Coordinates of C-alpha atoms in Angstrom, one line a residue:
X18 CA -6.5 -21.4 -42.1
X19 CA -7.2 -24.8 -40.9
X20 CA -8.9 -27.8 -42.1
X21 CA -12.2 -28.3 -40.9
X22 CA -13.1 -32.2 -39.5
X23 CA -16.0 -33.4 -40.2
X24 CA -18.2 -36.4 -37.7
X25 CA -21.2 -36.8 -35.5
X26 CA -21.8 -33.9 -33.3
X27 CA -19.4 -31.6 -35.0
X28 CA -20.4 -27.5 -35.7
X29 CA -18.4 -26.0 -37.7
X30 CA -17.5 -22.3 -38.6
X31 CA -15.3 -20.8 -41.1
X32 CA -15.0 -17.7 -42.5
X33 CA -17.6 -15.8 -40.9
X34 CA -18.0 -12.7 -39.3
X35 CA -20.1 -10.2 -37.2
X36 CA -19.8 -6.6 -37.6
X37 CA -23.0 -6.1 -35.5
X38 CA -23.0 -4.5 -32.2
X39 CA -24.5 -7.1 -29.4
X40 CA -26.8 -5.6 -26.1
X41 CA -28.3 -7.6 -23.6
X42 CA -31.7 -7.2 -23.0
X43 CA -31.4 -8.6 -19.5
X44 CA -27.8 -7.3 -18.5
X45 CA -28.8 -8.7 -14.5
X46 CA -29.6 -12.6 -15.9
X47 CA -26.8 -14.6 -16.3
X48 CA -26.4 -15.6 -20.2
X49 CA -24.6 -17.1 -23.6
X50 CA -23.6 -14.4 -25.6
X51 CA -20.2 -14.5 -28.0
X52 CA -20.0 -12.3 -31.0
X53 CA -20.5 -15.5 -33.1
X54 CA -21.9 -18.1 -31.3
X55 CA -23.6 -17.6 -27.3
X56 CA -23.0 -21.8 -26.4
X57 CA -22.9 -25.4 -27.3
X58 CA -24.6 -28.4 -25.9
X59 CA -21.8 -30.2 -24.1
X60 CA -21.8 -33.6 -25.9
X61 CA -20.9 -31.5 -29.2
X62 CA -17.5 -30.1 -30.7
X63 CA -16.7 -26.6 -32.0
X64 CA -14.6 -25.7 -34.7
X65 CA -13.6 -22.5 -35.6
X66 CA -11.6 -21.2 -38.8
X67 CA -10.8 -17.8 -40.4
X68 CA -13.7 -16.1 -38.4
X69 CA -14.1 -12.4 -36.7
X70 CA -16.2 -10.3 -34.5
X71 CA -15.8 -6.9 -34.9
X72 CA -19.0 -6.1 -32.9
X73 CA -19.1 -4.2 -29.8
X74 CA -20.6 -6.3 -27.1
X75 CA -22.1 -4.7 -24.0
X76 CA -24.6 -4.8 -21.1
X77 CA -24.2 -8.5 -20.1
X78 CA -23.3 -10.8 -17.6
X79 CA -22.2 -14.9 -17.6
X80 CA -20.1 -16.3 -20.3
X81 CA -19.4 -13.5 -22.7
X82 CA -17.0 -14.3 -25.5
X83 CA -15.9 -12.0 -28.2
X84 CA -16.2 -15.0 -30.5
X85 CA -18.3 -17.5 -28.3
X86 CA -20.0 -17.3 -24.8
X87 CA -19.9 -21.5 -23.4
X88 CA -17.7 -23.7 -25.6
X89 CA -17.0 -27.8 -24.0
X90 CA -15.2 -29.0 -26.9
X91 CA -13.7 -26.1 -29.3
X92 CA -11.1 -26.1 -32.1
X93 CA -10.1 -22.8 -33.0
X94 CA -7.6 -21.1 -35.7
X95 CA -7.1 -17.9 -37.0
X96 CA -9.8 -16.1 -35.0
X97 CA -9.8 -12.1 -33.7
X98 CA -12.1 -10.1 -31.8
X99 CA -11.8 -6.2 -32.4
X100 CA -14.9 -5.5 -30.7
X101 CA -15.1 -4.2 -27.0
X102 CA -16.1 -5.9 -24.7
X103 CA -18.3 -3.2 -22.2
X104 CA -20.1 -3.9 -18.8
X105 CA -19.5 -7.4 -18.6
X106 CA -19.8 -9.6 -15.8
X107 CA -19.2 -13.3 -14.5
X108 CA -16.9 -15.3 -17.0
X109 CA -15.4 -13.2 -19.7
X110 CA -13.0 -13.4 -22.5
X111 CA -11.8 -11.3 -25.5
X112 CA -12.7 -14.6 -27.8
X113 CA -14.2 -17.3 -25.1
X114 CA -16.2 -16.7 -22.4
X115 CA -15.8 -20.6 -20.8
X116 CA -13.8 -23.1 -22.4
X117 CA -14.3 -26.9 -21.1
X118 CA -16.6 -27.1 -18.1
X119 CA -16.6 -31.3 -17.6
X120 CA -13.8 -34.6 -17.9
X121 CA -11.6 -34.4 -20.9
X122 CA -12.7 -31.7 -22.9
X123 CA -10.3 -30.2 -25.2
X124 CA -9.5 -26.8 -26.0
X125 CA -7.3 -25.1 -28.4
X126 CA -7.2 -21.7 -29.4
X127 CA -4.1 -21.1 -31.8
X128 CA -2.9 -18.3 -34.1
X129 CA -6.0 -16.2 -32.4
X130 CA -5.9 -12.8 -30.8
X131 CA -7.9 -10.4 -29.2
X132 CA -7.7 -6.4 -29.8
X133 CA -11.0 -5.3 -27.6
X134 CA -10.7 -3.5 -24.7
X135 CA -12.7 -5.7 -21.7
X136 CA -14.3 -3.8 -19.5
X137 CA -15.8 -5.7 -16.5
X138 CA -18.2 -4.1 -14.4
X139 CA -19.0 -4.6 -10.8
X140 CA -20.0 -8.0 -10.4
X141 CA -16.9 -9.4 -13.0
X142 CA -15.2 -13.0 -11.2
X143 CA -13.2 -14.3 -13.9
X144 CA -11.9 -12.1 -17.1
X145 CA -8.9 -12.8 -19.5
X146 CA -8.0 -11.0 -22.4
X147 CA -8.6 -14.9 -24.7
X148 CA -10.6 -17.1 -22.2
X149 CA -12.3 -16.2 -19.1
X150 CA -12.1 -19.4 -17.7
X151 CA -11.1 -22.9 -18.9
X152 CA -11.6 -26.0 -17.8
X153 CA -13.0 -29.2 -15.8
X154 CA -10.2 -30.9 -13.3
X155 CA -9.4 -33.1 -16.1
X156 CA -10.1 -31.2 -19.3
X157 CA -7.4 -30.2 -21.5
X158 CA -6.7 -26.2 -23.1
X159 CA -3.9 -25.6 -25.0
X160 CA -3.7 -21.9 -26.5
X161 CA -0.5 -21.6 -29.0
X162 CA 0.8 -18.3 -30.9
X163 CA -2.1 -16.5 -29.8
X164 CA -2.0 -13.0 -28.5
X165 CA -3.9 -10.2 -26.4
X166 CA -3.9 -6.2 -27.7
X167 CA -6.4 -5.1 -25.7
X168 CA -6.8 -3.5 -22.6
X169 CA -8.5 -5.4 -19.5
X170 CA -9.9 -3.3 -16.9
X171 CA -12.0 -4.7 -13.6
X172 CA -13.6 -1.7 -12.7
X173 CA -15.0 -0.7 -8.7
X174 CA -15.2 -5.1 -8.5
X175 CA -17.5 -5.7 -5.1
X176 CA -17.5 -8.9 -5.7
X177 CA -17.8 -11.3 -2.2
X178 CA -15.9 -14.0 -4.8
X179 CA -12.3 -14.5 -5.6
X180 CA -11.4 -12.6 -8.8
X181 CA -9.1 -14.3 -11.5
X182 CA -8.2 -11.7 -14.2
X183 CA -5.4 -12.8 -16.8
X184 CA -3.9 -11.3 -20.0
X185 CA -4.6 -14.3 -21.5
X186 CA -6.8 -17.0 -18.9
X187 CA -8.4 -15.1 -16.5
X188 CA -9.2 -18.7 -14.3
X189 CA -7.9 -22.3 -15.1
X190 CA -9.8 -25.5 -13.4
X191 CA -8.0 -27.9 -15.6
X192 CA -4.9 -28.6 -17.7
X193 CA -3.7 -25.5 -19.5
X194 CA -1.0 -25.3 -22.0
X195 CA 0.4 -21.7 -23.2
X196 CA 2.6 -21.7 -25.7
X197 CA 4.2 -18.9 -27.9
X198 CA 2.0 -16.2 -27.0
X199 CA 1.5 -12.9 -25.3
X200 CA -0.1 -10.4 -23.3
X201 CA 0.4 -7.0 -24.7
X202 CA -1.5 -4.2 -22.8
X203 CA -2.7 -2.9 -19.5
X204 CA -4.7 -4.9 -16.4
X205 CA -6.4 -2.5 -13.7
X206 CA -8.3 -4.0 -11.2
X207 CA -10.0 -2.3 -8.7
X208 CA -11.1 -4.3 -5.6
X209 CA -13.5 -3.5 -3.6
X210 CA -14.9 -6.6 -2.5
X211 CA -14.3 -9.1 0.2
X212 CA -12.6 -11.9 -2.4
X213 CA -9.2 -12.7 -3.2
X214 CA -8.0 -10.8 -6.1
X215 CA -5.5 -13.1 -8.8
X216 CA -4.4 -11.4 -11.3
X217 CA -1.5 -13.2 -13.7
X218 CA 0.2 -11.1 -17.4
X219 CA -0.9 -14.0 -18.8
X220 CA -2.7 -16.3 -16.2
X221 CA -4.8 -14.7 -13.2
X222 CA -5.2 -18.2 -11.1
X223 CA -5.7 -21.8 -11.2
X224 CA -7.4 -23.7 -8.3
X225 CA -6.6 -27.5 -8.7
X226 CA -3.7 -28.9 -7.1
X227 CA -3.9 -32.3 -9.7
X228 CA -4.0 -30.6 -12.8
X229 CA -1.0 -29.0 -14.9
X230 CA -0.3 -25.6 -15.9
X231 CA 2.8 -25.6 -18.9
X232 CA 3.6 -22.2 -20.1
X233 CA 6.7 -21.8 -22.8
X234 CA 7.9 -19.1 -24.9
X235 CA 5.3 -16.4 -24.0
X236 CA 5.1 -13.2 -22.4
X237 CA 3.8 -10.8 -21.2
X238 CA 4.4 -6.9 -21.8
X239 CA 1.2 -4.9 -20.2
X240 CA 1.3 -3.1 -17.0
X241 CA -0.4 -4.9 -14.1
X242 CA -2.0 -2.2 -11.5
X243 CA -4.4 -2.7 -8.2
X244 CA -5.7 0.4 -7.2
X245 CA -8.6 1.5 -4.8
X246 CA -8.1 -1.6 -2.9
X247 CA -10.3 -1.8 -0.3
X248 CA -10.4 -5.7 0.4
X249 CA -9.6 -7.0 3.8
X250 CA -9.0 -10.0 1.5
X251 CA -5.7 -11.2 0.1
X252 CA -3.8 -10.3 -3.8
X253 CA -1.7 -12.5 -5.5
X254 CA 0.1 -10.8 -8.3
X255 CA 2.1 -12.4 -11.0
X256 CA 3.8 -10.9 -14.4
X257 CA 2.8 -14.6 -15.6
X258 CA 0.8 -16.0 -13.0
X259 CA -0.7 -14.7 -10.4
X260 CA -1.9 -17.7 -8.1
X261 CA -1.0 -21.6 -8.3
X262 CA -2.0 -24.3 -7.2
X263 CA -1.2 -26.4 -9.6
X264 CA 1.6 -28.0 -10.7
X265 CA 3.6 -25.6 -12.6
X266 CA 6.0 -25.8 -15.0
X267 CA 7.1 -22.3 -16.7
X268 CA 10.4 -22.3 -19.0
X269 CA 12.1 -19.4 -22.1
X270 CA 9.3 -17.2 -20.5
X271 CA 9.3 -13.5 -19.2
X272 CA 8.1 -10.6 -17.9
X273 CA 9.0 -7.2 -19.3
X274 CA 7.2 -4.1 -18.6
X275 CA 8.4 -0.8 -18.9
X276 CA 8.3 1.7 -16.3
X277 CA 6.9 5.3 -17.5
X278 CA 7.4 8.0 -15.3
X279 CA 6.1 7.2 -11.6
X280 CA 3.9 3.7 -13.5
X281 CA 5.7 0.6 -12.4
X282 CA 5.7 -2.4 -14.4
X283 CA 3.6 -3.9 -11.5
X284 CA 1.4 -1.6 -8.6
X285 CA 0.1 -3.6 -6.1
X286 CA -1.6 -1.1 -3.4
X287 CA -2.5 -2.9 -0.5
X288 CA -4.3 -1.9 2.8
X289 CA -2.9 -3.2 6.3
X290 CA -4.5 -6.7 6.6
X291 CA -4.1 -8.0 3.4
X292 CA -1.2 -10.6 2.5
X293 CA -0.4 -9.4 -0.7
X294 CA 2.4 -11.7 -2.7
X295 CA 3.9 -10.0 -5.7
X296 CA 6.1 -12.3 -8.1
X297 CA 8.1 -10.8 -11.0
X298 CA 7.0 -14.5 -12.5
X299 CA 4.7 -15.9 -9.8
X300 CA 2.8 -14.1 -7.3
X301 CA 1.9 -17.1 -5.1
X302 CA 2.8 -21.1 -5.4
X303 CA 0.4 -22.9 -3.9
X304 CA 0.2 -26.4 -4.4
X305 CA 0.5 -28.2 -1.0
X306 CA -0.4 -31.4 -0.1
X307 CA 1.8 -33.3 -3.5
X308 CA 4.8 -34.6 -4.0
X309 CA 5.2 -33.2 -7.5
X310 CA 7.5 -30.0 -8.4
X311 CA 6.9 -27.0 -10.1
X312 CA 9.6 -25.6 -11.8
X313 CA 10.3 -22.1 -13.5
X314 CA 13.3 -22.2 -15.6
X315 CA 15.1 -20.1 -18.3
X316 CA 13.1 -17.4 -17.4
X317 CA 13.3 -13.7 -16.2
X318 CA 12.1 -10.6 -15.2
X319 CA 12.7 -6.7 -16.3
X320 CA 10.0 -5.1 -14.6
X321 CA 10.1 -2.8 -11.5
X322 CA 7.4 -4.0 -9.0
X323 CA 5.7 -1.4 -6.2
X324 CA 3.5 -2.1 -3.4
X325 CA 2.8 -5.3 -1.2
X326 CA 4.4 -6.9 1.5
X327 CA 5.9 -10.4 -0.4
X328 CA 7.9 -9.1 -3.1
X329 CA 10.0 -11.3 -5.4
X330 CA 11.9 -10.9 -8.5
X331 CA 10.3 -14.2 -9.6
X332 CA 8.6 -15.8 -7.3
X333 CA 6.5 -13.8 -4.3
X334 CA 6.0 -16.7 -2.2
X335 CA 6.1 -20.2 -2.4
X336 CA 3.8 -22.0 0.3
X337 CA 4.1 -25.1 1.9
X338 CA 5.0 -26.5 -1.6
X339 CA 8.1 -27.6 -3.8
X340 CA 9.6 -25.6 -6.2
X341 CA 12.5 -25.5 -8.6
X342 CA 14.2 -22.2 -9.8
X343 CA 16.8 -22.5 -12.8
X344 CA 18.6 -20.6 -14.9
X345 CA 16.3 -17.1 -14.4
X346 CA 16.9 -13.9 -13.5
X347 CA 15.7 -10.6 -12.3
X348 CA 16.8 -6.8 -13.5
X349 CA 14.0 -5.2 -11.8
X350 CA 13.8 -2.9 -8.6
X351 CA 11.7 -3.7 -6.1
X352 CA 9.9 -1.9 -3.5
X353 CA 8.0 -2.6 -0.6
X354 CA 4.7 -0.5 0.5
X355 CA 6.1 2.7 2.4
X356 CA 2.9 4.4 3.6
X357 CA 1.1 3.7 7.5
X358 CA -1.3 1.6 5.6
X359 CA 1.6 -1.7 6.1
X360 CA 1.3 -2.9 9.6
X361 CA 2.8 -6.6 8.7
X362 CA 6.1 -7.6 7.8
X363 CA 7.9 -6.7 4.4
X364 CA 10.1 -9.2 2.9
X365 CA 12.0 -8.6 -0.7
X366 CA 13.9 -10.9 -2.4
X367 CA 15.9 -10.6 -5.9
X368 CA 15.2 -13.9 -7.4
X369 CA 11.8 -15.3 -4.1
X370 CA 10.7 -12.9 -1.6
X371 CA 9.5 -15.5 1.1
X372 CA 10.0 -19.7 1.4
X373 CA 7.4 -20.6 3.6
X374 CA 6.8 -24.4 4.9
X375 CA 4.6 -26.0 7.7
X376 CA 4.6 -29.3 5.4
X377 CA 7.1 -32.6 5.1
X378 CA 7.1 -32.0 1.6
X379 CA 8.1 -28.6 1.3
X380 CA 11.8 -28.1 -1.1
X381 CA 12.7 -25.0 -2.3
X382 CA 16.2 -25.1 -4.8
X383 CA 17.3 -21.7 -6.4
X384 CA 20.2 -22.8 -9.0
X385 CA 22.3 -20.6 -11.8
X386 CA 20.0 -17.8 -10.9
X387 CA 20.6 -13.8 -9.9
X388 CA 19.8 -10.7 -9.9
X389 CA 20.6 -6.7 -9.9
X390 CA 17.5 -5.4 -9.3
X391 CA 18.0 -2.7 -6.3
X392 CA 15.8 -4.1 -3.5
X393 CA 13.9 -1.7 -1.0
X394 CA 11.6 -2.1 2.0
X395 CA 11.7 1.3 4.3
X396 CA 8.0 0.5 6.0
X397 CA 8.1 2.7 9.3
X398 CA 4.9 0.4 10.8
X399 CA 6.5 -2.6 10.1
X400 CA 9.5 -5.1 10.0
X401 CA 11.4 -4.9 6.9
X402 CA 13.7 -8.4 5.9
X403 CA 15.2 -7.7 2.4
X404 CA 17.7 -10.3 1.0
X405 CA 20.0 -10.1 -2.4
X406 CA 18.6 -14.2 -3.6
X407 CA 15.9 -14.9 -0.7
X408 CA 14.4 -12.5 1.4
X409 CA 13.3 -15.4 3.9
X410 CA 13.2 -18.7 4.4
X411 CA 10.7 -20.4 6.8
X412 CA 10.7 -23.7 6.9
X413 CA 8.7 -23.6 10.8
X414 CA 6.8 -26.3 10.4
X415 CA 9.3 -29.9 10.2
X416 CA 12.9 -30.6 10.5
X417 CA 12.6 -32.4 6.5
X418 CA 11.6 -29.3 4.8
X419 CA 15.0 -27.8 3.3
X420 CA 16.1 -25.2 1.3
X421 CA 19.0 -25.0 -1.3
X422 CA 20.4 -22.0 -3.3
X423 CA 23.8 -23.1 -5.5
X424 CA 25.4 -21.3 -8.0
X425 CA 23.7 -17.9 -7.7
X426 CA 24.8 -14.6 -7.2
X427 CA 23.2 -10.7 -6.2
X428 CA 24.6 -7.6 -7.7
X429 CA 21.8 -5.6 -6.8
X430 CA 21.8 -2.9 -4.0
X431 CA 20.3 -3.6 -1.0
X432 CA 18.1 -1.0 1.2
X433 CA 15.9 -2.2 4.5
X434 CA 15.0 0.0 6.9
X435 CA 15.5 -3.2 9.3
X436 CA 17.1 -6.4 8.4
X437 CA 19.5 -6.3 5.2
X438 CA 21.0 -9.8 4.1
X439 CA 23.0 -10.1 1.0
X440 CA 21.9 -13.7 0.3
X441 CA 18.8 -14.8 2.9
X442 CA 17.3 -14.7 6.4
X443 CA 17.0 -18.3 8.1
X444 CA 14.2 -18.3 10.7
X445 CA 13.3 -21.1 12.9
X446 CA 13.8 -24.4 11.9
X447 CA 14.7 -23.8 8.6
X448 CA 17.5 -26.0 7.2
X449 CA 19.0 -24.3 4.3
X450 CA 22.1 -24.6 2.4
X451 CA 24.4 -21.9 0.3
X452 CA 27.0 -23.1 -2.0
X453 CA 29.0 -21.2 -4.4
X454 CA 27.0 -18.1 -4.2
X455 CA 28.5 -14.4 -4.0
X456 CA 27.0 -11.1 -3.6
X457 CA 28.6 -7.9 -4.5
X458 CA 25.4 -5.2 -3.4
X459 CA 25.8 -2.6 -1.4
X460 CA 23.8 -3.4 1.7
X461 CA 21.9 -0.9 3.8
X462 CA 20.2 -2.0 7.0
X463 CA 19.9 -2.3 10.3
X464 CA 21.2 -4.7 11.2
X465 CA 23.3 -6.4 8.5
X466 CA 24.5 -8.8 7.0
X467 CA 27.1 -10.2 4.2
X468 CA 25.5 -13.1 3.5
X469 CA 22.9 -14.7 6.2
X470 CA 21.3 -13.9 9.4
X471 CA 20.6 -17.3 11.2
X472 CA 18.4 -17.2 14.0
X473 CA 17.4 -20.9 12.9
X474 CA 17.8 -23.8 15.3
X475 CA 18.1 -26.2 11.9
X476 CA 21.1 -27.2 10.2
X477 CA 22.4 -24.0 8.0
X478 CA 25.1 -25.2 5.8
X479 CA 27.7 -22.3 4.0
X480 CA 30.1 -23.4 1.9
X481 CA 32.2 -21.6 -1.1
X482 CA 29.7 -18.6 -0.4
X483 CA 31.8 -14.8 -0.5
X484 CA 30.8 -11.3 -0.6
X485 CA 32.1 -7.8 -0.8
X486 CA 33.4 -6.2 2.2
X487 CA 30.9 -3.5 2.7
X488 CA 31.3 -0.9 5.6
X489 CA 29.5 -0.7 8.8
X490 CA 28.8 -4.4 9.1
X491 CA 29.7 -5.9 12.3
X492 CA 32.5 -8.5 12.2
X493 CA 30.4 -11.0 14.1
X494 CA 28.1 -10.5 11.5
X495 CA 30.1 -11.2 8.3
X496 CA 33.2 -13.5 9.6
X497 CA 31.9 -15.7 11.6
X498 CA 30.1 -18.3 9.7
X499 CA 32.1 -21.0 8.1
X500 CA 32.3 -21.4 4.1
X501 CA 31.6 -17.6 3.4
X502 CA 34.8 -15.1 2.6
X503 CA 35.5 -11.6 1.7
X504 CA 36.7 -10.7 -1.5
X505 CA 38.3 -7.6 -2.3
X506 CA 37.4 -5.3 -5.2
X507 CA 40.4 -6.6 -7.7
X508 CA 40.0 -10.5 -6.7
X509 CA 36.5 -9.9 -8.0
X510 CA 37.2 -9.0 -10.7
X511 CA 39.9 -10.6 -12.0
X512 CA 41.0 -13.7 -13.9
X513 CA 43.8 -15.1 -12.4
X514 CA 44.0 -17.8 -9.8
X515 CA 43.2 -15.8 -7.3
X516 CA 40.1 -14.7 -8.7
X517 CA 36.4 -15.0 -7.5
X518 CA 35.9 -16.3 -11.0
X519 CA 38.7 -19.1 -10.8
X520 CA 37.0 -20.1 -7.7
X521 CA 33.6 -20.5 -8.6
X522 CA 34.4 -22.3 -11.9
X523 CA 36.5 -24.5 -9.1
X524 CA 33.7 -25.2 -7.7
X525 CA 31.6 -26.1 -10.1
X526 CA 33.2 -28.7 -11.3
X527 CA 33.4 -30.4 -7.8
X528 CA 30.0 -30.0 -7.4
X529 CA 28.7 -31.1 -10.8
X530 CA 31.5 -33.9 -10.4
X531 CA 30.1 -35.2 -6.9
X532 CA 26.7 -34.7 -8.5
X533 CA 24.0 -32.8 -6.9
X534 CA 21.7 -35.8 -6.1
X535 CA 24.0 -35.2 -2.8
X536 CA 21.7 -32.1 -2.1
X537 CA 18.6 -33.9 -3.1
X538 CA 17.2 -36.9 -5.5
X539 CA 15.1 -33.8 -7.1
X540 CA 18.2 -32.4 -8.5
X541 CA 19.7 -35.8 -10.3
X542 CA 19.1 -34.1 -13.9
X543 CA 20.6 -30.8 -12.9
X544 CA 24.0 -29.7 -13.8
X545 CA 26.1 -26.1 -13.1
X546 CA 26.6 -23.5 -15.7
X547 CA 30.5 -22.4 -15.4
X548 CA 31.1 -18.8 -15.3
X549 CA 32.3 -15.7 -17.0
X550 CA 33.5 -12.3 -16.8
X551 CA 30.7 -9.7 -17.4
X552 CA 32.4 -6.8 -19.8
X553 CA 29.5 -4.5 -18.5
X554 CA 30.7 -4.9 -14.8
X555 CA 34.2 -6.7 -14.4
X556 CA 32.0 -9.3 -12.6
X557 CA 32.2 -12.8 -12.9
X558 CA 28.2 -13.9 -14.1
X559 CA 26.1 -17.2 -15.4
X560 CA 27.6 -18.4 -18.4
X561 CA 23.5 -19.4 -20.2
X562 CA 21.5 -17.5 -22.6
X563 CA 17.9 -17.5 -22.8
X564 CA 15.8 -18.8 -25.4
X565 CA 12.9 -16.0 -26.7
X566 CA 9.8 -16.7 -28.8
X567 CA 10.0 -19.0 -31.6

């Protein structure tokens, strides 16, 4: 293991262990209890080496930590927790309960993992399968090759506070780094309170709109479920993160959860009232009011996704905010809530279910990205909108908020009991722009459309966009908008210079030529992957490959 540093005000442990089983004598009074160490004054620092708890810990509530309750300042290194974790409450994680509470604390939590199963019980706020909640605005947690086993359950949660429950982080407040690491088991959450519900594979929510969230090469592979949910409050559901409102930046990550029998990767049961935003990456992004963009990049998707009524194969919504979508993808189907419960709108989209702006600084760019995931949204008390990159884009709010999809494609089928686009919807003032995108999915709908339906009154800009000629769509709803044009089944997939590939590697080079600070200053370091012929298919696709853990 590590080194141990030695100074004024340091503890340090290493190479300890508990084996002892842990019971609150006051399970209703808020406490320090860890299966090592319960807290530590704030002005002093942590360190943590080669240690265990293998000690069932039960009967509690406040911070609760497999290895330490309340940590400010903690080094750790080659740490587990086998022990469950059983009727817990508050703030409550696998190894630490609260990590960093004030200005510039530092957190880090490396080559450490968690195999307990956490059971919260009904009064649990923030649980994560390493930290329940980290952070001061400005404090700093990194968590590196570090890894979750065990199962997280928030269990009949009537809670009048909003719920964060993550894989890894259940709540951030500050600066959180994740790196090389993974959630590998099941999150249930049963809501039955009046709070918001966050709940991320790896982080549930962060709340701060100046601090940082960094998360590269990690993953998460446990099923996420809401059931019994009761809450006239709003979920946010991520296979990463579930809320955001900070500034985000998530690259070579994933989500991949296997569907067994009718258990989606994802379940997000919802009743009528709640907005419930379901991301394949990110449920919501959230952080309005800055300048600054987040941006999820060489990252993907394999999971199917049920229930809610903002569905995207990695984003669910984006809100009044700027965000940057490169190089990812989505291979998972997605499906809208069917039952009478839905009374609001459904929207699905492959790669960002909804693009929604009142704010000046709202930008939303979707580059190099697709997806194949079949997309359906058949809710009978309720508009459906499905689209194969976007499933709408509302920009209502100011004539400067603009959003760009390049270089992206949809092979995946489409199915909407109402609207069916194969690209986007474009609603009120939304100015958006499509360039050198394609889709080949079958669309069913009512009405539909090849590539966009525009009821904006904003400037809507095609250009180099084309699409399969699909029966039953209305000419005036396929020909008539300038830049998009049908392809037939051998153009698409052939080779010669007739091809769709031959013209979309045309057009990359004229765009990356002309340089895409001509769609915005944002994109000045951006560039356009050529294209290829997918043997799988016959179709052309993105010539990238994503990077995996280290």
């Amino acid at each position: 293991g590590g080194k141990p540093s030695t100074g004024p005000g340091e503890g340090i442990i290493n190479d300890s262990h508990n084996y002892g089983e842990i019971v609150s004598s006051a399970p209703t009074t808020d406490g320090y209890i860890g299966g090592l160490v319960g807290s530590v004054p704030g002005s002093s620092k942590l360190e943590i080496y080669d240690s265990s708890n293998e000690g069932n810990i039960g009967n509690a509530s406040g911070y609760i930590g497999g290895i330490a309750g309340f940590v400010d300042t903690l080094k750790m290194d080659n740490c587990s927790n086998t022990g469950a974790l059983t009727e817990v409450n508050k703030n409550v994680g696998g190894l630490v309960g609260n990590l960093g509470n004030t200005t510039d604390d530092i957190g880090t939590i490396s080559r450490s993992n968690n195999e307990g199963n956490i059971i919260a019980g009904n009064n649990g706020i923030n649980v994560g399968g390493l930290v329940g909640i980290d952070g001061g605005a400005t404090s700093n947690t990194t968590i590196n090759k570090s890894h979750n086993y065990g199962k997280i359950n928030m269990l009949k949660n009537e809670s009048t506070s909003n719920k964060a429950v993550g894989g890894l982080v259940g709540k951030s407040s500050g600066n959180t780094t994740i790196e090389n690491s993974t959630n590998e088991n099941k999150i249930t959450v049963e809501n039955l309170g009046t709070g918001n519900v966050n709940i991320g594979g790896l982080l549930g929510y962060n709340n701060v709109t100046t601090s940082n969230i960094t998360i590269n090469k990690s993953h998460n592979y446990g099923q996420i479920k809401i059931e019994n949910n009761e809450s006239t409050s709003a979920s946010y559901i991520g296979g990463i993160i579930g809320l955001s409102k900070a500034i985000t930046t998530i690259t070579n990550s994933s989500n991949e959860i296997t569907t067994i029998g009718d258990e989606t990767g994802i379940n997000a049961i919802t009743n009528s009232s709640n907005g419930t935003a379901v991301g394949g990456i990110i449920g919501i992004n959230d952080n309005s009011g800055t300048s600054k963009i987040s941006k999820v990049e060489n990252s993907y998707n394999t999971s199917d996704i049920y229930g809610g009524n903002r569905i995207g194969g990695i984003i669910g919504c984006n809100n009044n905010s700027k965000i940057l979508i490169n190089k990812c993808y989505n291979t998972g189907n997605l499906t809208g809530q069917e039952d009478t419960k839905i009374t609001s709108g459904i929207n699905l989209g492959g790669i960002i279910s909804q693009i929604w702006s009142t704010s000046t600084s709202s930008t939303s760019y979707i580059l190099n990205s697709y997806n194949t995931g079949i997309l359906t949204a058949k809710a009978i008390n309720a508009g459906n909108t499905v689209g194969g990159i976007a499933g709408e884009v509302n920009n209502s709010g100011t004539n400067s908020s603009i959003s760009i999809v390049l270089n992206s494609y949809n092979l995946g089928s489409i199915v909407s009991r109402n609207i069916g686009n194969g690209i986007t919807n474009v609603n009120i003032i939304s100015n958006t722009k499509v360039n050198n995108v394609y889709n080949a999915g079958n669309i069913e709908g009512n009405p539909k459309y090849s590539i966009v339906n525009n009821i904006s009154t904003g400037s809507v800009d095609i250009q180099n966009t084309y699409y399969k000629e699909i029966s039953g769509i209305a000419e005036s709803n396929k020909g008539d908008i300038l830049g998009a044009y049908p392809i037939t089944e051998t153009n698409m997939k052939g080779t010669d210079n007739n091809s769709l590939l031959y013209k979309l590697n045309t057009n990359v080079q004229a765009l990356n030529n002309q340089g895409l600070t001509t769609y915005a200053e944002d994109l000045k370091d951006y560039a356009l992957v050529d294209w290829v012929i997918d043997s799988s298919t016959g179709y052309p696709t993105l010539n990238f490959k994503l990077e995996g853990n280290e």
